[in-house]
Amino acid sequence: MNANPVAAENRHQSLDVLRGIAILGILVMNIPFFFLPMQAQQYLPSDPLFTGASIDVWFYSHVFFEMKFITIFSALFGAGIILMVGEEADASRKVHFSRMRWLLLIGLIHAYVLWYGDILVSYAVFGMIAVYFRRMSIGKLLFWGLFWIAIAGLLFFAVFGSMALIPEEMSGTDIGIIPTPEAYQEVVAAYQAGGLERLGINAFGAAMGQVMGMGLFGGRIIGVMFIGMALFKMGFLTAQWSVVRYGMVAIIGLAIGLPLSWWGGQHMIAAEFDFRAFWVPQTLNYVASLFTAIGYAALVMIICKLPFLKLVRYPFGAMGRMAFTNYLSHSLILVFLSIGGIGLGWFGEVSRVEMVQIVLAIWVGQLVVSTLWLQVFRFGPLEWLWRSLTYGKLQPIFK
């Protein structure tokens, strides 16, 4: 393999389609973080609008989306390392490190200027580690992938499970899990005003997110990357299996994953979102999301194998080919909608039902724009910029 970008004819459409669907699903879980203070994710009822239909939105998002699509995307990132670097080419590995360094820089700007929930920094760091293990056999990749996922899972359980040990006489406000109404409104006011105070809150969230992302969740991220490498080598992610085989994987994965997440979500609602019970849905979903993600991926592979669905999957493939642009566009759009001064200042005023409406509008817009854009251009605009920076020269962008 030479150190050049992957040519269009060498792309696997199944990877693009799956990546496009993953980006769409990730937005469902990211959008609350743009319109609500971080504390509202720790204790959902701290959001004054978290009532009625908003609870239903949370529940179905938890069951069908939470941790599922980011798992798929992480696996695809691992698969992409093998696709772009190969298993032998040192020259391509040097290009890979250039790609990751630029991704790290872009991720840091994204995290500290736009949105603290950035994932690019963690991907860049673990991408520079995972590349050294790309030559391992399928069996070893699966073993070590599951090993690191399990280690991270134990840490995850320990952190959230410790909340169940908090004495009953201590409130969530006493230990900083539940914000006071005054503290909540201070954050809302800062975001609605925009300016330096908002940047300070965002920077703190970005730093905490990176500690959590590379500490608590680091094992899961790199573990799923290893799994993605193994699935790529097995032909699973390139639609090389039979429809029957994919169907069996989909049935097994979804039959295990979705009921676990469903039960955990119902338990949380029954507990009235008591922070001491938070470990139950989160721990169950940590495991369930792995099964659901593989089930979803298998369904997408079936779609990619059926010739009569070619036109249906094309816009999702275009979405996936422009995943970098579309991911960062989510932040640009939602920052404009949520933050005052530079945008509309809707922070703290959007219910979860209204967030679904925004998500659907972004989905439709990006599917249309991605499809039309790639009729003229070879890459998305930020993909083109990233490639140009990586190779140290402007890449051709027009078809």
Tab-separated table of C-alpha atoms in Angstrom, residues 213-359:
chain	number	residue	atom	x	y	z
A	213	GLY	CA	-12.790	9.613	27.921
A	214	MET	CA	-9.188	8.493	28.194
A	215	GLY	CA	-9.334	7.231	31.746
A	216	LEU	CA	-12.668	5.658	32.569
A	217	PHE	CA	-13.705	4.921	28.974
A	218	GLY	CA	-10.260	4.565	27.410
A	219	GLY	CA	-10.231	0.789	27.673
A	220	ARG	CA	-13.598	0.567	25.955
A	221	ILE	CA	-12.574	2.909	23.125
A	222	ILE	CA	-9.394	1.061	22.221
A	223	GLY	CA	-11.049	-2.287	22.905
A	224	VAL	CA	-13.825	-1.540	20.441
A	225	MET	CA	-11.202	-0.353	17.927
A	226	PHE	CA	-9.552	-3.773	18.249
A	227	ILE	CA	-12.922	-5.447	17.707
A	228	GLY	CA	-13.437	-3.286	14.634
A	229	MET	CA	-10.076	-4.393	13.251
A	230	ALA	CA	-11.032	-8.031	13.802
A	231	LEU	CA	-14.447	-7.581	12.177
A	232	PHE	CA	-12.797	-5.925	9.177
A	233	LYS	CA	-10.356	-8.813	8.778
A	234	MET	CA	-13.250	-11.288	9.106
A	235	GLY	CA	-15.121	-9.580	6.278
A	236	PHE	CA	-18.032	-8.742	8.575
A	237	LEU	CA	-17.833	-4.971	7.973
A	238	THR	CA	-17.344	-5.308	4.221
A	239	ALA	CA	-20.578	-7.260	3.611
A	240	GLN	CA	-18.750	-10.487	2.718
A	241	TRP	CA	-20.914	-12.758	4.856
A	242	SER	CA	-24.173	-14.320	3.715
A	243	VAL	CA	-27.525	-12.696	4.412
A	244	VAL	CA	-28.506	-15.667	6.573
A	245	ARG	CA	-25.379	-15.358	8.684
A	246	TYR	CA	-25.870	-11.626	9.154
A	247	GLY	CA	-29.507	-12.277	10.015
A	248	MET	CA	-28.534	-14.677	12.786
A	249	VAL	CA	-26.067	-12.178	14.231
A	250	ALA	CA	-28.699	-9.422	14.100
A	251	ILE	CA	-31.326	-11.545	15.851
A	252	ILE	CA	-28.959	-12.691	18.604
A	253	GLY	CA	-27.435	-9.245	19.159
A	254	LEU	CA	-30.730	-7.372	19.309
A	255	ALA	CA	-32.485	-10.083	21.312
A	256	ILE	CA	-29.874	-9.739	24.048
A	257	GLY	CA	-29.043	-6.041	23.852
A	258	LEU	CA	-32.397	-4.278	23.546
A	259	PRO	CA	-34.204	-6.085	26.429
A	260	LEU	CA	-31.277	-5.352	28.772
A	261	SER	CA	-31.347	-1.645	27.936
A	262	TRP	CA	-35.151	-1.625	28.134
A	263	TRP	CA	-35.162	-3.179	31.594
A	264	GLY	CA	-32.478	-0.789	32.829
A	265	GLY	CA	-34.377	2.233	31.536
A	266	GLN	CA	-37.610	1.055	33.140
A	267	HIS	CA	-35.754	0.519	36.409
A	268	MET	CA	-34.486	4.097	36.311
A	269	ILE	CA	-37.961	5.488	35.713
A	270	ALA	CA	-39.395	3.340	38.531
A	271	ALA	CA	-36.657	4.660	40.835
A	272	GLU	CA	-37.694	8.205	39.841
A	273	PHE	CA	-34.159	8.823	38.555
A	274	ASP	CA	-32.597	8.497	41.999
A	275	PHE	CA	-28.869	8.986	41.481
A	276	ARG	CA	-28.227	5.954	43.703
A	277	ALA	CA	-29.982	3.771	41.115
A	278	PHE	CA	-28.111	5.282	38.165
A	279	TRP	CA	-25.613	2.429	38.097
A	280	VAL	CA	-28.281	-0.120	37.106
A	281	PRO	CA	-29.229	1.229	33.640
A	282	GLN	CA	-25.702	2.420	32.947
A	283	THR	CA	-24.042	-0.895	33.780
A	284	LEU	CA	-26.653	-2.931	31.922
A	285	ASN	CA	-26.401	-0.632	28.917
A	286	TYR	CA	-22.606	-0.847	28.948
A	287	VAL	CA	-22.965	-4.550	28.144
A	288	ALA	CA	-26.184	-4.307	26.121
A	289	SER	CA	-24.798	-1.654	23.780
A	290	LEU	CA	-22.137	-4.066	22.519
A	291	PHE	CA	-24.755	-6.626	21.504
A	292	THR	CA	-27.101	-4.009	20.048
A	293	ALA	CA	-24.301	-2.361	18.075
A	294	ILE	CA	-23.289	-5.645	16.438
A	295	GLY	CA	-26.966	-6.349	15.720
A	296	TYR	CA	-27.427	-2.961	14.077
A	297	ALA	CA	-24.235	-3.432	12.054
A	298	ALA	CA	-25.451	-6.822	10.823
A	299	LEU	CA	-28.756	-5.284	9.677
A	300	VAL	CA	-26.878	-2.598	7.765
A	301	MET	CA	-24.712	-5.247	6.094
A	302	ILE	CA	-27.898	-7.002	4.934
A	303	ILE	CA	-29.123	-3.722	3.453
A	304	CYS	CA	-25.787	-3.325	1.679
A	305	LYS	CA	-26.070	-6.802	0.137
A	306	LEU	CA	-29.526	-6.285	-1.382
A	307	PRO	CA	-29.206	-4.801	-4.894
A	308	PHE	CA	-32.707	-3.289	-4.975
A	309	LEU	CA	-31.800	-1.027	-2.008
A	310	LYS	CA	-28.940	0.670	-3.861
A	311	LEU	CA	-30.713	4.022	-4.155
A	312	VAL	CA	-31.863	3.871	-0.539
A	313	ARG	CA	-28.375	3.386	0.858
A	314	TYR	CA	-26.638	5.924	-1.398
A	315	PRO	CA	-27.384	9.038	0.726
A	316	PHE	CA	-26.258	7.210	3.866
A	317	GLY	CA	-23.019	6.279	2.098
A	318	ALA	CA	-22.552	9.928	1.134
A	319	MET	CA	-23.201	10.869	4.746
A	320	GLY	CA	-20.506	8.423	5.828
A	321	ARG	CA	-17.980	9.657	3.286
A	322	MET	CA	-18.452	13.119	4.794
A	323	ALA	CA	-18.579	11.909	8.416
A	324	PHE	CA	-15.872	14.316	9.620
A	325	THR	CA	-17.645	17.302	8.072
A	326	ASN	CA	-21.051	16.185	9.297
A	327	TYR	CA	-19.848	15.513	12.850
A	328	LEU	CA	-18.283	18.947	13.208
A	329	SER	CA	-21.253	20.529	11.448
A	330	HIS	CA	-23.445	19.190	14.244
A	331	SER	CA	-21.440	21.293	16.677
A	332	LEU	CA	-21.514	24.404	14.500
A	333	ILE	CA	-25.284	24.174	14.001
A	334	LEU	CA	-26.115	23.391	17.617
A	335	VAL	CA	-23.727	25.970	19.059
A	336	PHE	CA	-25.417	28.586	16.883
A	337	LEU	CA	-28.847	27.490	18.109
A	338	SER	CA	-27.932	27.222	21.778
A	339	ILE	CA	-25.457	29.964	22.649
A	340	GLY	CA	-26.310	33.619	22.921
A	341	GLY	CA	-24.099	36.370	21.564
A	342	ILE	CA	-22.963	34.294	18.613
A	343	GLY	CA	-26.308	32.569	18.026
A	344	LEU	CA	-29.939	32.265	19.047
A	345	GLY	CA	-29.390	31.544	22.735
A	346	TRP	CA	-31.872	28.671	23.124
A	347	PHE	CA	-29.775	27.010	25.853
A	348	GLY	CA	-31.967	25.695	28.663
A	349	GLU	CA	-35.184	26.410	26.754
A	350	VAL	CA	-35.426	23.382	24.437
A	351	SER	CA	-37.296	20.290	25.599
A	352	ARG	CA	-36.170	16.816	24.580
A	353	VAL	CA	-39.206	16.540	22.297
A	354	GLU	CA	-38.094	19.691	20.489
A	355	MET	CA	-34.566	18.279	20.325
A	356	VAL	CA	-35.942	15.323	18.363
A	357	GLN	CA	-37.433	17.769	15.854
A	358	ILE	CA	-34.059	19.505	15.506
A	359	VAL	CA	-32.335	16.131	15.049
